[in-house]
mmCIF file of C-alpha atoms in Angstrom:
data_model
loop_
_atom_site.group_PDB
_atom_site.id
_atom_site.type_symbol
_atom_site.label_atom_id
_atom_site.label_comp_id
_atom_site.label_asym_id
_atom_site.label_seq_id
_atom_site.Cartn_x
_atom_site.Cartn_y
_atom_site.Cartn_z
ATOM 1 C CA MET A 1411 93.646 122.115 97.686
ATOM 2 C CA LYS A 1412 89.906 122.014 97.047
ATOM 3 C CA GLN A 1413 88.456 118.627 96.206
ATOM 4 C CA LYS A 1414 87.151 119.828 92.844
ATOM 5 C CA TRP A 1415 90.761 120.503 91.769
ATOM 6 C CA VAL A 1416 91.954 117.143 93.111
ATOM 7 C CA ASP A 1417 89.173 115.469 91.102
ATOM 8 C CA ALA A 1418 90.087 117.403 87.949
ATOM 9 C CA TYR A 1419 93.801 116.523 88.166
ATOM 10 C CA MET A 1420 93.043 112.866 88.969
ATOM 11 C CA ASP A 1421 90.694 112.743 85.977
ATOM 12 C CA THR A 1422 93.501 114.215 83.864
ATOM 13 C CA ALA A 1423 95.915 111.513 85.052
ATOM 14 C CA GLU A 1424 93.306 108.882 84.137
ATOM 15 C CA ARG A 1425 92.952 110.412 80.680
ATOM 16 C CA PHE A 1426 96.705 110.359 80.065
ATOM 17 C CA ALA A 1427 96.841 106.722 81.238
ATOM 18 C CA GLN A 1428 94.603 105.889 78.273
ATOM 19 C CA LEU A 1429 97.434 106.995 75.939
ATOM 20 C CA SER A 1430 99.621 104.136 77.147
ATOM 21 C CA THR A 1431 100.123 101.255 74.727
ATOM 22 C CA ALA A 1432 100.534 98.840 77.655
ATOM 23 C CA VAL A 1433 98.091 95.950 77.740
ATOM 24 C CA ARG A 1434 98.501 94.718 81.327
ATOM 25 C CA LEU A 1435 98.233 98.065 83.124
ATOM 26 C CA LYS A 1436 97.827 101.648 81.921
ATOM 27 C CA VAL A 1437 99.149 104.287 84.342
ATOM 28 C CA GLY A 1438 99.013 108.076 84.082
ATOM 29 C CA ALA A 1439 100.651 110.855 86.087
ATOM 30 C CA VAL A 1440 100.299 114.634 86.248
ATOM 31 C CA VAL A 1441 102.613 117.065 88.063
ATOM 32 C CA VAL A 1442 100.891 120.243 89.264
ATOM 33 C CA LYS A 1443 102.391 123.405 90.731
ATOM 34 C CA ASP A 1444 100.468 126.562 91.634
ATOM 35 C CA HIS A 1445 97.292 125.079 90.063
ATOM 36 C CA ARG A 1446 99.116 124.625 86.759
ATOM 37 C CA ILE A 1447 99.941 121.309 85.101
ATOM 38 C CA ILE A 1448 103.694 121.418 84.525
ATOM 39 C CA SER A 1449 104.273 117.849 83.342
ATOM 40 C CA ILE A 1450 102.450 114.681 82.335
ATOM 41 C CA GLY A 1451 103.455 111.080 81.867
ATOM 42 C CA TYR A 1452 102.145 107.629 81.124
ATOM 43 C CA ASN A 1453 103.823 104.258 81.134
ATOM 44 C CA GLY A 1454 105.423 103.108 77.920
ATOM 45 C CA MET A 1455 108.556 102.320 75.996
ATOM 46 C CA PRO A 1456 111.298 104.937 75.512
ATOM 47 C CA ALA A 1457 110.675 107.465 72.738
ATOM 48 C CA GLY A 1458 111.412 106.052 69.309
ATOM 49 C CA TRP A 1459 111.202 102.411 70.412
ATOM 50 C CA ASP A 1460 108.609 99.836 69.401
ATOM 51 C CA ASN A 1461 105.497 100.526 71.506
ATOM 52 C CA THR A 1462 105.038 96.918 72.608
ATOM 53 C CA CYS A 1463 105.253 97.033 76.418
ATOM 54 C CA GLU A 1464 104.818 93.327 77.143
ATOM 55 C CA GLU A 1465 106.398 90.126 75.960
ATOM 56 C CA GLU A 1466 104.740 86.739 75.792
ATOM 57 C CA PHE A 1467 106.258 83.641 77.287
ATOM 58 C CA ILE A 1468 105.237 80.111 78.103
ATOM 59 C CA ASP A 1469 105.079 79.289 81.799
ATOM 60 C CA GLU A 1470 105.004 75.708 83.010
ATOM 61 C CA TYR A 1471 102.552 75.232 85.849
ATOM 62 C CA ASP A 1472 101.489 71.868 87.234
ATOM 63 C CA GLU A 1473 102.591 70.054 84.058
ATOM 64 C CA LYS A 1474 100.525 72.475 81.981
ATOM 65 C CA PHE A 1475 101.943 75.145 79.723
ATOM 66 C CA ILE A 1476 100.334 78.526 80.114
ATOM 67 C CA ARG A 1477 100.886 81.421 77.734
ATOM 68 C CA THR A 1478 101.262 84.650 79.683
ATOM 69 C CA THR A 1479 102.675 88.155 79.330
ATOM 70 C CA LYS A 1480 105.246 90.065 81.297
ATOM 71 C CA THR A 1481 106.045 93.777 81.212
ATOM 72 C CA LYS A 1482 109.342 94.491 79.485
ATOM 73 C CA PRO A 1483 112.058 95.888 81.792
ATOM 74 C CA GLU A 1484 112.566 98.833 79.408
ATOM 75 C CA VAL A 1485 109.087 100.246 80.106
ATOM 76 C CA ILE A 1486 109.296 103.656 81.766
ATOM 77 C CA HIS A 1487 106.697 104.207 84.493
ATOM 78 C CA ALA A 1488 104.260 107.124 84.270
ATOM 79 C CA GLU A 1489 105.757 108.953 87.280
ATOM 80 C CA ALA A 1490 109.272 108.573 85.888
ATOM 81 C CA ASN A 1491 108.160 109.863 82.475
ATOM 82 C CA ALA A 1492 106.523 112.912 84.068
ATOM 83 C CA ILE A 1493 109.607 113.670 86.177
ATOM 84 C CA LEU A 1494 111.958 113.163 83.197
ATOM 85 C CA LYS A 1495 109.870 115.614 81.140
ATOM 86 C CA LEU A 1496 109.904 118.025 84.070
ATOM 87 C CA ALA A 1497 113.704 117.830 84.211
ATOM 88 C CA LYS A 1498 113.881 118.923 80.548
ATOM 89 C CA SER A 1499 111.589 121.911 81.118
ATOM 90 C CA ASN A 1500 112.080 125.298 82.742
ATOM 91 C CA ASP A 1501 109.842 124.254 85.649
ATOM 92 C CA GLY A 1502 111.032 122.525 88.802
ATOM 93 C CA GLY A 1503 109.324 119.966 90.985
ATOM 94 C CA ASP A 1504 110.072 121.670 94.321
ATOM 95 C CA GLY A 1505 106.790 121.940 96.210
ATOM 96 C CA ALA A 1506 104.722 120.376 93.406
ATOM 97 C CA ASP A 1507 101.925 117.829 93.692
ATOM 98 C CA LEU A 1508 101.821 114.520 91.806
ATOM 99 C CA PHE A 1509 98.522 112.943 90.756
ATOM 100 C CA CYS A 1510 98.838 109.339 89.687
ATOM 101 C CA THR A 1511 96.390 106.618 88.764
ATOM 102 C CA HIS A 1512 98.347 104.059 90.834
ATOM 103 C CA ALA A 1513 100.512 104.183 93.950
ATOM 104 C CA PRO A 1514 104.181 104.577 92.998
ATOM 105 C CA CYS A 1515 106.680 101.726 93.125
ATOM 106 C CA ILE A 1516 109.855 102.156 95.177
ATOM 107 C CA ASP A 1517 111.918 103.301 92.175
ATOM 108 C CA CYS A 1518 109.394 105.981 91.226
ATOM 109 C CA ALA A 1519 109.096 107.017 94.887
ATOM 110 C CA LYS A 1520 112.836 107.756 94.915
ATOM 111 C CA LEU A 1521 112.436 109.952 91.830
ATOM 112 C CA ILE A 1522 109.453 111.736 93.411
ATOM 113 C CA TYR A 1523 111.518 112.518 96.490
ATOM 114 C CA GLY A 1524 114.478 113.662 94.422
ATOM 115 C CA ALA A 1525 112.267 115.969 92.349
ATOM 116 C CA GLY A 1526 111.071 117.795 95.484
ATOM 117 C CA ILE A 1527 107.410 116.833 95.111
ATOM 118 C CA LYS A 1528 105.534 117.455 98.389
ATOM 119 C CA ASN A 1529 102.184 115.671 97.923
ATOM 120 C CA VAL A 1530 101.260 112.466 96.107
ATOM 121 C CA PHE A 1531 97.637 111.745 95.253
ATOM 122 C CA TYR A 1532 96.866 108.274 93.915
ATOM 123 C CA ARG A 1533 93.760 106.293 93.059
ATOM 124 C CA ASN A 1534 94.675 102.577 92.856
ATOM 125 C CA THR A 1535 96.999 100.479 94.980
ATOM 126 C CA TYR A 1536 100.175 98.828 93.689
ATOM 127 C CA ARG A 1537 101.207 95.203 94.277
ATOM 128 C CA ASN A 1538 103.276 96.276 97.287
ATOM 129 C CA ASP A 1539 103.484 99.419 99.395
ATOM 130 C CA ASP A 1540 107.281 99.883 99.469
ATOM 131 C CA GLY A 1541 106.993 103.131 97.498
ATOM 132 C CA LEU A 1542 104.394 104.568 99.868
ATOM 133 C CA LYS A 1543 106.441 103.588 102.926
ATOM 134 C CA PHE A 1544 109.493 105.319 101.430
ATOM 135 C CA LEU A 1545 107.530 108.508 100.699
ATOM 136 C CA GLU A 1546 106.169 108.552 104.265
ATOM 137 C CA LYS A 1547 109.722 108.257 105.641
ATOM 138 C CA CYS A 1548 110.671 111.223 103.464
ATOM 139 C CA GLY A 1549 107.847 113.355 104.877
ATOM 140 C CA ILE A 1550 105.880 113.453 101.639
ATOM 141 C CA LYS A 1551 102.132 113.627 102.174
ATOM 142 C CA ILE A 1552 100.227 110.730 100.582
ATOM 143 C CA LEU A 1553 96.539 111.054 99.765
ATOM 144 C CA HIS A 1554 94.651 107.982 98.586
ATOM 145 C CA GLN A 1555 91.722 108.985 96.382
ATOM 146 C CA TRP A 1556 90.004 105.634 96.862
ATOM 147 C CA TRP A 1557 86.388 106.612 96.326
ATOM 148 C CA TYR A 1558 86.640 106.489 92.518
#
């Protein structure tokens, strides 16, 4: 795939990330097949739920109380949202490419493999690389678009 198309799809994933109501981290994903966007996703709460993605809590640290936020476990990741939307459509993920603003976690990597996606392009790293290691074991090509 020509770099100008990679750039365009990565820019599209970034744009969809901006639709997320998450405060801590906004993530976007785009599934492309035959140069056609067949699904999009961004991280957020399930449809119809309150759009608050984080919860506040007080953490005790060194005898000090610190107010912090944590992502709710119900939040659906961008890659998962895109794959779930793909599953409801007439299109399939076999042989498709995924463009994502962040490297996938292990749970999303399993969904990517199950959907038949062949290439994963990502821009930012994730807190661990378990998802990337899993995708490599599955023979899925990973392309880090780090220069942005």
